[in-house]
PDB file of C-alpha atoms in Angstrom:
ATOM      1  CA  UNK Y   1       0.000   0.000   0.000  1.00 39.00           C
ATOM      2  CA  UNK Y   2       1.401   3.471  -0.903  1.00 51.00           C
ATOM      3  CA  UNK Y   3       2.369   5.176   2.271  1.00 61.00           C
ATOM      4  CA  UNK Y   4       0.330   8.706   1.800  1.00 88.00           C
ATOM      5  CA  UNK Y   5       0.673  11.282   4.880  1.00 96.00           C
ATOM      6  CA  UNK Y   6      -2.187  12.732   6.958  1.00 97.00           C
ATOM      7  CA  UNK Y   7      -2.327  16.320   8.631  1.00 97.00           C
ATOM      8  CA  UNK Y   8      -3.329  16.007  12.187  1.00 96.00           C
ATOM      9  CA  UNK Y   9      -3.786  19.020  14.887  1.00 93.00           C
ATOM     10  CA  UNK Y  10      -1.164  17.882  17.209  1.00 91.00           C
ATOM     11  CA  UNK Y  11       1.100  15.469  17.660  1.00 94.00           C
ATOM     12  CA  UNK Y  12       1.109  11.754  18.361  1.00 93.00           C
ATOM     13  CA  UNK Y  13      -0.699  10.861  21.314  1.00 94.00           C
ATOM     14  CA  UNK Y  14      -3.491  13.517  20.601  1.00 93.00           C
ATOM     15  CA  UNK Y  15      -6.769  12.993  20.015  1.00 93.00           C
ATOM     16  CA  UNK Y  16      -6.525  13.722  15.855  1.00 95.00           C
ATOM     17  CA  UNK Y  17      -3.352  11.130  15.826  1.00 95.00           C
ATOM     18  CA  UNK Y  18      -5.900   8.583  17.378  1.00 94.00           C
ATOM     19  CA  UNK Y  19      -8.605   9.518  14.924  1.00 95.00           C
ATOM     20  CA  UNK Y  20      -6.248   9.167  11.903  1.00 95.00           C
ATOM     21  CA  UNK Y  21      -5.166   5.693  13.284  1.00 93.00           C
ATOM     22  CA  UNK Y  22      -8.486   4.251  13.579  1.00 92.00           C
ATOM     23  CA  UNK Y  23      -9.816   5.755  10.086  1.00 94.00           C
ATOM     24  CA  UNK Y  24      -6.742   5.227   7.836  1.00 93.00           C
ATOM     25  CA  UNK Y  25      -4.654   2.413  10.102  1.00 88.00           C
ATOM     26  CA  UNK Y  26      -1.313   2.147  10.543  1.00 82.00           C
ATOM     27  CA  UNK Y  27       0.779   2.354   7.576  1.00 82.00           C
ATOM     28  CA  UNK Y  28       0.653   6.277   6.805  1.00 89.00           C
ATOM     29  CA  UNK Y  29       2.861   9.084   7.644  1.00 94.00           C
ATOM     30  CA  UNK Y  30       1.598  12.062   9.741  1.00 95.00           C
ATOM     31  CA  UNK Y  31       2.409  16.362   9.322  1.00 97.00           C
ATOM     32  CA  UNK Y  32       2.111  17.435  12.962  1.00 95.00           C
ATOM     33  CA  UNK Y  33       0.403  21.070  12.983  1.00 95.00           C
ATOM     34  CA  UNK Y  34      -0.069  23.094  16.370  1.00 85.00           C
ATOM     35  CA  UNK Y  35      -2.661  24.971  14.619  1.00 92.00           C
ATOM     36  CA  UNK Y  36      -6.059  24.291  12.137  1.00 95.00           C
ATOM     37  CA  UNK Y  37      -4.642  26.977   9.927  1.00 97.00           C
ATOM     38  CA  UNK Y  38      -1.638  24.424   9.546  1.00 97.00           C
ATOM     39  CA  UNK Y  39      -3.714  21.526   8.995  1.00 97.00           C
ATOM     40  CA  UNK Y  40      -5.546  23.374   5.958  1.00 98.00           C
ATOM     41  CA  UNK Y  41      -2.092  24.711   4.477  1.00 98.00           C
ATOM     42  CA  UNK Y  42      -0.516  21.247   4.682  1.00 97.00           C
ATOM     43  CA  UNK Y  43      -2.932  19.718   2.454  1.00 96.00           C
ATOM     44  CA  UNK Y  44      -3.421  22.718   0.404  1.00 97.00           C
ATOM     45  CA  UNK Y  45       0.316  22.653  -0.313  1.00 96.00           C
ATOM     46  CA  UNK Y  46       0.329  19.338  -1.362  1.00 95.00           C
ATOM     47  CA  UNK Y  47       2.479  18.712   1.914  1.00 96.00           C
ATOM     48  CA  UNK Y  48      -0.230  16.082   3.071  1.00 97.00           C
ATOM     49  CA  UNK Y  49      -2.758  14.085   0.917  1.00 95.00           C
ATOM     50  CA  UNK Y  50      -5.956  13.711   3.807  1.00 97.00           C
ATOM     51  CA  UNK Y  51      -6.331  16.317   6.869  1.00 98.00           C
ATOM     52  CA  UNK Y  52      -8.231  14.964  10.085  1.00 98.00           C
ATOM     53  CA  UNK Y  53     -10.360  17.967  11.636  1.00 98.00           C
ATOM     54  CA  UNK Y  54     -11.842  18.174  14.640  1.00 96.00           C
ATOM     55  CA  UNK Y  55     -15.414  19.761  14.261  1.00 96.00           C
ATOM     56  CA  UNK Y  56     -17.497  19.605  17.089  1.00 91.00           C
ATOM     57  CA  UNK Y  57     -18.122  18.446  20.751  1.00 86.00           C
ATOM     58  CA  UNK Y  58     -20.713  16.933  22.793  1.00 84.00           C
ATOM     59  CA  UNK Y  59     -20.049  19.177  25.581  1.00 77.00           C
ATOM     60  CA  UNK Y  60     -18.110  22.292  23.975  1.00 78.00           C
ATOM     61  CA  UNK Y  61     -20.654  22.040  20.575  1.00 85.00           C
ATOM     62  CA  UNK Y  62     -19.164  22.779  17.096  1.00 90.00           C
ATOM     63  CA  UNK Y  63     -16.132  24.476  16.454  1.00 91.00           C
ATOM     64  CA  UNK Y  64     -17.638  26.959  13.914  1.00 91.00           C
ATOM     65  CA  UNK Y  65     -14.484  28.221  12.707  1.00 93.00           C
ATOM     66  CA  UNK Y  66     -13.370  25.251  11.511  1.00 95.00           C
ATOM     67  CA  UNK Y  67     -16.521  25.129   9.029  1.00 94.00           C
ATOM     68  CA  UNK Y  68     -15.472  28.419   8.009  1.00 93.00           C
ATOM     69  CA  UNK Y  69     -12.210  27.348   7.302  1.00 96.00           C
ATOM     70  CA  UNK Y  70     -13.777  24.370   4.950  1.00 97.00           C
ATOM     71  CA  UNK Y  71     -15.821  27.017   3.265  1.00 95.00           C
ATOM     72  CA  UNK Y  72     -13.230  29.263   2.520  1.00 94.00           C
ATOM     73  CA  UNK Y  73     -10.601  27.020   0.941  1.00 96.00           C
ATOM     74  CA  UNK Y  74     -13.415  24.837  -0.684  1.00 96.00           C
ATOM     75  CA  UNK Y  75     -11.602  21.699   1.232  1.00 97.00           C
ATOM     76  CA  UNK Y  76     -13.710  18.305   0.821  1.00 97.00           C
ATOM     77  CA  UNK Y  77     -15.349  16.197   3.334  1.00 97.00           C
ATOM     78  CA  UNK Y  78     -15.110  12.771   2.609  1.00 96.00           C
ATOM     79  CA  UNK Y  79     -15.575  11.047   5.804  1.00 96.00           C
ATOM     80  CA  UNK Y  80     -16.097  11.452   9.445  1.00 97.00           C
ATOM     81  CA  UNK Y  81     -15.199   9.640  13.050  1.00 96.00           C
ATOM     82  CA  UNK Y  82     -16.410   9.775  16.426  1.00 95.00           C
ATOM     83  CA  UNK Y  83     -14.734   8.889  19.291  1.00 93.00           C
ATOM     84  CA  UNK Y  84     -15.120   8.717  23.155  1.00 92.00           C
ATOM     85  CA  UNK Y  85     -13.053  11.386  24.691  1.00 90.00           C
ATOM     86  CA  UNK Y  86     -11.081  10.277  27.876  1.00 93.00           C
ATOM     87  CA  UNK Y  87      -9.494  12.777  29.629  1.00 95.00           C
ATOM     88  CA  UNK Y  88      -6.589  12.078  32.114  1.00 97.00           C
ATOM     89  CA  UNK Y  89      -4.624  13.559  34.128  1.00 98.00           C
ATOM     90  CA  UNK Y  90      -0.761  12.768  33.662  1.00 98.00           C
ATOM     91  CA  UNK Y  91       2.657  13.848  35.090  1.00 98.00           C
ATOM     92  CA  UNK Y  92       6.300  12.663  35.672  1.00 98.00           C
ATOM     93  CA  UNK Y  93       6.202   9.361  37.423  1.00 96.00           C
ATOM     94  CA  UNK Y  94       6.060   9.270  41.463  1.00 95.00           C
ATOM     95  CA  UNK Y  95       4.016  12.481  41.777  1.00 96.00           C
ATOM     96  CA  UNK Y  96       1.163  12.720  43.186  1.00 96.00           C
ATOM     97  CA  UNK Y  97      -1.778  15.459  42.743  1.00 96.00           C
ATOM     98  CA  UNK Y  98      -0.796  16.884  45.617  1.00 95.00           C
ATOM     99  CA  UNK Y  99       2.919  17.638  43.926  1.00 96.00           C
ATOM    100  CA  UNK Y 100       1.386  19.659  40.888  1.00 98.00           C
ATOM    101  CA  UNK Y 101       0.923  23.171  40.386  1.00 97.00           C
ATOM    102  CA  UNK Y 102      -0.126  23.499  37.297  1.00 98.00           C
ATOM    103  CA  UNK Y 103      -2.186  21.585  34.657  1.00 98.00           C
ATOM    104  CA  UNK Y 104      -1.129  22.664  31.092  1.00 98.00           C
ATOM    105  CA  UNK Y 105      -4.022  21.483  28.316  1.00 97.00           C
ATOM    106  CA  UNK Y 106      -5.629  22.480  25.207  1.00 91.00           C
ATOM    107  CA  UNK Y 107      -8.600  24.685  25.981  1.00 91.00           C
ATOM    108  CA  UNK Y 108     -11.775  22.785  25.001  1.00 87.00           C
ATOM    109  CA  UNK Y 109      -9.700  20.091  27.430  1.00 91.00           C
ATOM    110  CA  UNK Y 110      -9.823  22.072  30.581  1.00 94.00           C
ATOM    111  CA  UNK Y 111     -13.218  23.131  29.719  1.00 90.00           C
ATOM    112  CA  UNK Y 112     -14.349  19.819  29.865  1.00 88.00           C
ATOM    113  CA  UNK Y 113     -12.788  19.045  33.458  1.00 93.00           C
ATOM    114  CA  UNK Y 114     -13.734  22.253  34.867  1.00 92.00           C
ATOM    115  CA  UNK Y 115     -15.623  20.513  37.467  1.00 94.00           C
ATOM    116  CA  UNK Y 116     -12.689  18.168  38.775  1.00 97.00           C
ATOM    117  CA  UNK Y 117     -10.341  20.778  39.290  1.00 97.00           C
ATOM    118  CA  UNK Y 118     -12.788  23.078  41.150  1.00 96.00           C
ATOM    119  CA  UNK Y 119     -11.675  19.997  44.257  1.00 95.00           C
ATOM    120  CA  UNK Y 120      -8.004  21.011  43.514  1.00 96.00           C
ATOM    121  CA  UNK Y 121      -7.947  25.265  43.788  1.00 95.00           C
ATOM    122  CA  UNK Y 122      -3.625  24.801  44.083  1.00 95.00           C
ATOM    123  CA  UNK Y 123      -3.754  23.700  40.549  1.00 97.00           C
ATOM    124  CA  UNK Y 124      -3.647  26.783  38.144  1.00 98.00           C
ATOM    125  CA  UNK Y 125      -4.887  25.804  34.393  1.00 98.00           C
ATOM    126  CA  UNK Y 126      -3.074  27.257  31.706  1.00 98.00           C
ATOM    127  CA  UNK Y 127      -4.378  26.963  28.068  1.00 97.00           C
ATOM    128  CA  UNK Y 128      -1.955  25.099  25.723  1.00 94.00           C
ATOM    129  CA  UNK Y 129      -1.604  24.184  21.958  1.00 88.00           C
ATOM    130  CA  UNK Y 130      -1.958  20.721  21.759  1.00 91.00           C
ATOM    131  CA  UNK Y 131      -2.942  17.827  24.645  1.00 94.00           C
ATOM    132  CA  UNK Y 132      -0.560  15.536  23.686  1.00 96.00           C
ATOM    133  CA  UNK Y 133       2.322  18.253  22.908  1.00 95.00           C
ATOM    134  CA  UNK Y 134       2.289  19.251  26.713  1.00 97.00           C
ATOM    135  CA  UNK Y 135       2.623  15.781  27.572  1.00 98.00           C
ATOM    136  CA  UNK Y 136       5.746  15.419  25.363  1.00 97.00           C
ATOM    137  CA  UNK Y 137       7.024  18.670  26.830  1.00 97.00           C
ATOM    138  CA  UNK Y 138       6.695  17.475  30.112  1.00 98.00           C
ATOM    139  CA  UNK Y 139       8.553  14.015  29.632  1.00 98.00           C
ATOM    140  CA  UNK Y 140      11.578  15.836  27.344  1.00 98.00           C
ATOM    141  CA  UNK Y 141      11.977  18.106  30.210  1.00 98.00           C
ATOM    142  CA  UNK Y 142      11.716  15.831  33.043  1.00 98.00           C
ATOM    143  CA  UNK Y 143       9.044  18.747  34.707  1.00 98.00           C
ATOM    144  CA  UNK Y 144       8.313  18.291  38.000  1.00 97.00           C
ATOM    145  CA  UNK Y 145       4.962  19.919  39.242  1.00 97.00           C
ATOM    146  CA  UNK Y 146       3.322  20.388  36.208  1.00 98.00           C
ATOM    147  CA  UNK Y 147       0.679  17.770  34.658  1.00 98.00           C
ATOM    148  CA  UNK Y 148      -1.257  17.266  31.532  1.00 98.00           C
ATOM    149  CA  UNK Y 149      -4.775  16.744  30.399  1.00 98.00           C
ATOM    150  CA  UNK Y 150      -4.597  14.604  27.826  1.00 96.00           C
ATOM    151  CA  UNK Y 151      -5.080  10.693  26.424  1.00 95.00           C
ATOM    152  CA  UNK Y 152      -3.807   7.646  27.801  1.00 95.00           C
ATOM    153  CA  UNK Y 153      -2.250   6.845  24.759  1.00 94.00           C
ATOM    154  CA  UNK Y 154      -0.168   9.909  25.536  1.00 96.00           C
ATOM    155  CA  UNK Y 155       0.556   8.544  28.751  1.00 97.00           C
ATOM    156  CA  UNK Y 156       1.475   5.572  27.257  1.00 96.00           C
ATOM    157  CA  UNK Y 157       4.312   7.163  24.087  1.00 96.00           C
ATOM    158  CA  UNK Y 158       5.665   9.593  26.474  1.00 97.00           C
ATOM    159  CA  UNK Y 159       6.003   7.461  29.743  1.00 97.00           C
ATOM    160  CA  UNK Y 160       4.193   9.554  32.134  1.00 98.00           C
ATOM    161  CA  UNK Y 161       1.485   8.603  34.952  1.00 98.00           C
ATOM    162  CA  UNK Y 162      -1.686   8.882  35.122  1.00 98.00           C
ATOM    163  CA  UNK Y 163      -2.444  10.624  38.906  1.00 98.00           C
ATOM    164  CA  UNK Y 164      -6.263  10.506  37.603  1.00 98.00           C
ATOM    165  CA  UNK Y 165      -8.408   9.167  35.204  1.00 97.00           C
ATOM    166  CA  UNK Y 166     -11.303   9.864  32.949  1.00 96.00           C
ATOM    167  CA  UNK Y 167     -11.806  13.456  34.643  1.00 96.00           C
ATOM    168  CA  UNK Y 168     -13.728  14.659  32.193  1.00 93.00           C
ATOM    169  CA  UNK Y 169     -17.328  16.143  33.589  1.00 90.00           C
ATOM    170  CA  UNK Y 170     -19.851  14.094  31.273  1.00 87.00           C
ATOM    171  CA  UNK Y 171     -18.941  10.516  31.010  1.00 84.00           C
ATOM    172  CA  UNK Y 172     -20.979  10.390  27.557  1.00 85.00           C
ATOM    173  CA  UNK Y 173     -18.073  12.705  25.530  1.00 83.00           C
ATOM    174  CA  UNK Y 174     -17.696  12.376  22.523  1.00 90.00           C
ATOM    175  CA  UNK Y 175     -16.209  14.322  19.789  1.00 92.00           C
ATOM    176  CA  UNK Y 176     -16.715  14.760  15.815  1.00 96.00           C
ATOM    177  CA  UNK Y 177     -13.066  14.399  13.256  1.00 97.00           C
ATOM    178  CA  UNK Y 178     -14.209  15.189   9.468  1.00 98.00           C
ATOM    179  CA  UNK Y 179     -11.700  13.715   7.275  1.00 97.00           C
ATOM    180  CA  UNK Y 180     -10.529  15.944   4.900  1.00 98.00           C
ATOM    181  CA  UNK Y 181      -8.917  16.036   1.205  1.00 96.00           C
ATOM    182  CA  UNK Y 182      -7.905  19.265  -1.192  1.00 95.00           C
ATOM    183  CA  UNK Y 183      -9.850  18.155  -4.355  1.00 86.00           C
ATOM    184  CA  UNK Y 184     -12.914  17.157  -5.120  1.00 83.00           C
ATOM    185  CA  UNK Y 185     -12.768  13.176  -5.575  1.00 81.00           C
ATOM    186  CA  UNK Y 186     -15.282  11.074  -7.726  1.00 82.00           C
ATOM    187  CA  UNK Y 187     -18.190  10.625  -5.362  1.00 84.00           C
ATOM    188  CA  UNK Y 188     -18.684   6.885  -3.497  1.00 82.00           C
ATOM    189  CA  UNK Y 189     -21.577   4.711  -4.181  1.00 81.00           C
ATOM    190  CA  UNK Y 190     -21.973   4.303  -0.785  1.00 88.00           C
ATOM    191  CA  UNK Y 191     -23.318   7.853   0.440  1.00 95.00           C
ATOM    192  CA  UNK Y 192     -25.548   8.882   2.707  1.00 96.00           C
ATOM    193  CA  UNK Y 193     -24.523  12.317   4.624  1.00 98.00           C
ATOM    194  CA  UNK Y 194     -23.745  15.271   3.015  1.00 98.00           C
ATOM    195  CA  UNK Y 195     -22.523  18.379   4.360  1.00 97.00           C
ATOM    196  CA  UNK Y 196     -24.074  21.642   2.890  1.00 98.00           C
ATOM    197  CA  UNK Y 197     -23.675  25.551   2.756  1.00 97.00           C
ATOM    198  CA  UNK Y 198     -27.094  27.211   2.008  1.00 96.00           C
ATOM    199  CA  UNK Y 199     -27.180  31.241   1.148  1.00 93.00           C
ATOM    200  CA  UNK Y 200     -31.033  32.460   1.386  1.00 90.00           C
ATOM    201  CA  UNK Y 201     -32.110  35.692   1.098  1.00 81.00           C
ATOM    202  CA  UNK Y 202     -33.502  38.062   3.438  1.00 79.00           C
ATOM    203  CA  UNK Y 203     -37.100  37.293   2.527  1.00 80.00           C
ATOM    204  CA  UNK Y 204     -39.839  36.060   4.999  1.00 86.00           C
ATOM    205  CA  UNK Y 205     -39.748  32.332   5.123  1.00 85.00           C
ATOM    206  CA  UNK Y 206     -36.726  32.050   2.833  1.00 87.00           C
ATOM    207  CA  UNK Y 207     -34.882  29.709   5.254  1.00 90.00           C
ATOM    208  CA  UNK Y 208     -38.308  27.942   6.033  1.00 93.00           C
ATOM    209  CA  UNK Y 209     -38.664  27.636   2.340  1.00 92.00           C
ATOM    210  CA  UNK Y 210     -34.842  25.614   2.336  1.00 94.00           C
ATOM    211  CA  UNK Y 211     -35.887  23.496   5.061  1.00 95.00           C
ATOM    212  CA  UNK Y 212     -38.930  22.372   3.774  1.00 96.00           C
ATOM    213  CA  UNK Y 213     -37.389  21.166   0.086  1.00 96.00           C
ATOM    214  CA  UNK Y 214     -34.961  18.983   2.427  1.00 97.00           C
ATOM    215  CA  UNK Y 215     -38.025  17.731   4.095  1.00 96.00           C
ATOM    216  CA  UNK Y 216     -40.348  17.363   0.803  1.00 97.00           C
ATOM    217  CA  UNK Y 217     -36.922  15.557  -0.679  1.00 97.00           C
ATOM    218  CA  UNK Y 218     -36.652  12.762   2.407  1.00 97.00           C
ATOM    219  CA  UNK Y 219     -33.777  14.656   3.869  1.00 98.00           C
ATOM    220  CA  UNK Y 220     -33.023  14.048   8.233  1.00 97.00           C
ATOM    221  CA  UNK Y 221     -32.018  17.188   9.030  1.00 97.00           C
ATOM    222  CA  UNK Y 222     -28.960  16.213  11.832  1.00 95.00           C
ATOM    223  CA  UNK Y 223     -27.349  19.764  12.371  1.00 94.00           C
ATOM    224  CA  UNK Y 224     -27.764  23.083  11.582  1.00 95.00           C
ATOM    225  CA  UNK Y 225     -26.349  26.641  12.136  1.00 93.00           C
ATOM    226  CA  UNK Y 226     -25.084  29.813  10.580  1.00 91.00           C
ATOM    227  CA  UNK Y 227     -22.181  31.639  10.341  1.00 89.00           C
ATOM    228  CA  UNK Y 228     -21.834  35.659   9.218  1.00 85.00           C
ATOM    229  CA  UNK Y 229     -20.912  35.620   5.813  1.00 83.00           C
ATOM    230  CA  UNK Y 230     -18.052  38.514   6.227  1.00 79.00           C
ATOM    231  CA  UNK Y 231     -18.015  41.034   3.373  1.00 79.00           C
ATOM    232  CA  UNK Y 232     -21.930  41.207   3.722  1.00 78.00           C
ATOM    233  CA  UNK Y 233     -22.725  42.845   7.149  1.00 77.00           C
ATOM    234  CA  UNK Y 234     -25.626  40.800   9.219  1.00 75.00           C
ATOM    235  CA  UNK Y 235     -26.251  38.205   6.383  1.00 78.00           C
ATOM    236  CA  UNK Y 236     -25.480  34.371   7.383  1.00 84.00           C
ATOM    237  CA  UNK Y 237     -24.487  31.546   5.606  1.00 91.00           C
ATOM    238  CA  UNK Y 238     -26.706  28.318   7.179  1.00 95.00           C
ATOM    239  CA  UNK Y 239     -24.387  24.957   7.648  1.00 96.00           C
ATOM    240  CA  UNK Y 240     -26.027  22.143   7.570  1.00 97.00           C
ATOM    241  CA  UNK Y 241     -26.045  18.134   7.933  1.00 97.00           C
ATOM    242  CA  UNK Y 242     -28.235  15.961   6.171  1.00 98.00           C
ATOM    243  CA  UNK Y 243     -28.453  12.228   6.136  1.00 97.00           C
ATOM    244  CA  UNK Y 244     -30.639  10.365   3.488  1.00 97.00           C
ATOM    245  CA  UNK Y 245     -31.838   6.835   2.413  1.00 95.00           C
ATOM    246  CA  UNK Y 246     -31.883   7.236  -1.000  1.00 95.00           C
ATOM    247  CA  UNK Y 247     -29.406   9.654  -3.345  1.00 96.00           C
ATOM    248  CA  UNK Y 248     -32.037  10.393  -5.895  1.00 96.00           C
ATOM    249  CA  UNK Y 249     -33.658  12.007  -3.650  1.00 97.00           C
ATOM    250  CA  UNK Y 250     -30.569  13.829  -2.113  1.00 97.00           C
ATOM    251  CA  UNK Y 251     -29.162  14.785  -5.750  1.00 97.00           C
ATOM    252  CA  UNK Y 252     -33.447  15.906  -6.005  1.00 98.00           C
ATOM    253  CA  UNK Y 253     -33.339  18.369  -3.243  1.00 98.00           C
ATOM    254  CA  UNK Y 254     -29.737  19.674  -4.315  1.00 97.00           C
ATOM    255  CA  UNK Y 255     -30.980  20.426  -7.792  1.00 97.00           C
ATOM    256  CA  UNK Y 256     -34.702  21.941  -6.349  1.00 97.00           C
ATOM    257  CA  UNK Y 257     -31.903  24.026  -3.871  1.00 96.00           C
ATOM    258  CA  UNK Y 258     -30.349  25.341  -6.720  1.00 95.00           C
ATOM    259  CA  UNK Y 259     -33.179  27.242  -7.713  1.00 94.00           C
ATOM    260  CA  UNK Y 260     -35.182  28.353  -4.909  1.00 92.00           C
ATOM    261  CA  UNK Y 261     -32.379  29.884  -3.138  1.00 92.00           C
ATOM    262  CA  UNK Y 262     -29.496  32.258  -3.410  1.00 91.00           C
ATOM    263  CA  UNK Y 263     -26.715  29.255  -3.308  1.00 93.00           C
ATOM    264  CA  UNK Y 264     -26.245  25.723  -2.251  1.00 96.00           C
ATOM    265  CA  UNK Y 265     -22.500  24.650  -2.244  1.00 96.00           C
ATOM    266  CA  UNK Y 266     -21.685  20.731  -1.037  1.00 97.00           C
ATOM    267  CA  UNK Y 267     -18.801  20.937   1.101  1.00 97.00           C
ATOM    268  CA  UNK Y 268     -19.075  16.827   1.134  1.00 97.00           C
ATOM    269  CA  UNK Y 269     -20.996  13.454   0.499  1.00 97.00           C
ATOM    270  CA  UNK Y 270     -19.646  10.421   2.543  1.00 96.00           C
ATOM    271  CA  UNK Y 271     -20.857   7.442   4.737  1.00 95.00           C
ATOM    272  CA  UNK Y 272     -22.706   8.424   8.327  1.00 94.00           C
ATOM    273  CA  UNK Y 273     -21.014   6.833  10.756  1.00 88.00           C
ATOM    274  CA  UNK Y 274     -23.541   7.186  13.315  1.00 76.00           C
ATOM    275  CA  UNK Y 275     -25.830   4.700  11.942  1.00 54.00           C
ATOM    276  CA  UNK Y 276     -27.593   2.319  13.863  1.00 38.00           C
TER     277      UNK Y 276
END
């Protein structure tokens, strides 16, 4: 198998590394990027052939940005993962939580352990770039007193302890990866999620007019939300998720889309992995 290489925010150990491992297995290569910015340059540059994205949260909710980001560099979706999110706590080995002072994660981390540090008020939290990064840092540096939030499999690669586990606040945590590629491939047989940009105008029921051809068309409506479309002040682009049974009547409502409002752009078809 040709060895291709897959952007991940992060490095190995985080959360987007794990992702990337379960979706594409072991045999590819991986461009670490501290930022999403990063991620989208790597495989806009040709630097990396698939980009793993984090795009939403059960707890912290979507990560609108990110569908900006999509949007704006017409990137394609062509799959997407979910996976339980275990938070841990993890320092140098033979500490205890009494022996740290600070806990060093990526944001949406801390946010979602808010409640088991509020027991520890001699921990200060300090926002990071990457969960798994701090862990490394800590290990390299042989830091004493400072911990981690972060996956046991970054426990594991970078030979720290975990002082506690699974801290997170709601056991149920799970978090949404869209896989991600440059160009627009030759759509799979085997759709049946797309992800779609709608522009409606300012009329009275224009967005109930949108909703109702996906509804007409057989369309499950699983997410939706807008985003200010920038260089027109207080209009909004409306994201959305759709799953379907049958593609005729997908590729039905894209084409009745098409002319009952402004725009309709796909931003990707690809297999729902939430299926029963």
């Amino acid at each position: 198998m040709m060895t291709n290489t897959i952007a991940i925010q992060g490095i190995k150990g985080s959360f987007h590394h794990q992702v990337a491992q379960q979706y594409f297995g072991d045999t590819y290569q991986y461009d670490d990027c501290l930022s999403f910015d990063t991620l989208v340059s790597s495989i806009l540059n040709g630097k990396s052939d698939y980009a793993v994205m984090a795009i939403g949260n059960s707890i912290a909710g979507t990560i609108l940005p990110n569908y900006s980001l999509i949007d704006a560099y017409n990137l394609n979706i062509i799959g997407e993962s979910y996976i339980n999110i275990s938070m841990n706590v993890m320092a140098l080995n033979g500490q205890t939580l009494s022996d740290i002072n600070e806990v060093a994660s990526h944001p949406i981390a801390l946010l979602q352990c808010k409640a088991f540090f509020k027991d520890y008020p001699h921990i200060k939290l300090v926002e990071d770039n990457d969960t798994a990064e701090v862990a490394k840092r800590i290990s390299e540096g042989q830091l004493k007193g400072i911990a981690a939030v972060a996956s046991p499999i970054a426990a594991n690669l970078y030979d720290l302890d975990i002082l506690a586990k699974d801290i997170h606040t709601v056991k149920t945590n799970q978090t949404r990866f869209l896989i991600l590629e440059a160009n627009k491939t030759k759509r799979k047989d085997t759709i049946n999620k797309a992800s779609l940009k709608l522009v409606v105008g300012h009329q009275k029921g224009s967005l109930a007019t949108a909703l109702n051809v996906l509804s007409d068309c057989q369309l499950n409506l699983t997410k939706i939300h807008s985003i200010p479309i920038i260089d027109q002040p207080w209009s909004y682009a409306i994201f959305v998720d759709v799953t379907f049974e049958n593609v005729e009547n997908y590729d039905k409502a894209i084409e009745v889309l098409g002319v009952m409002i402004e725009d309709v752009k796909i931003l990707g078809e690809y297999k729902n992995k939430l299926e029963a």
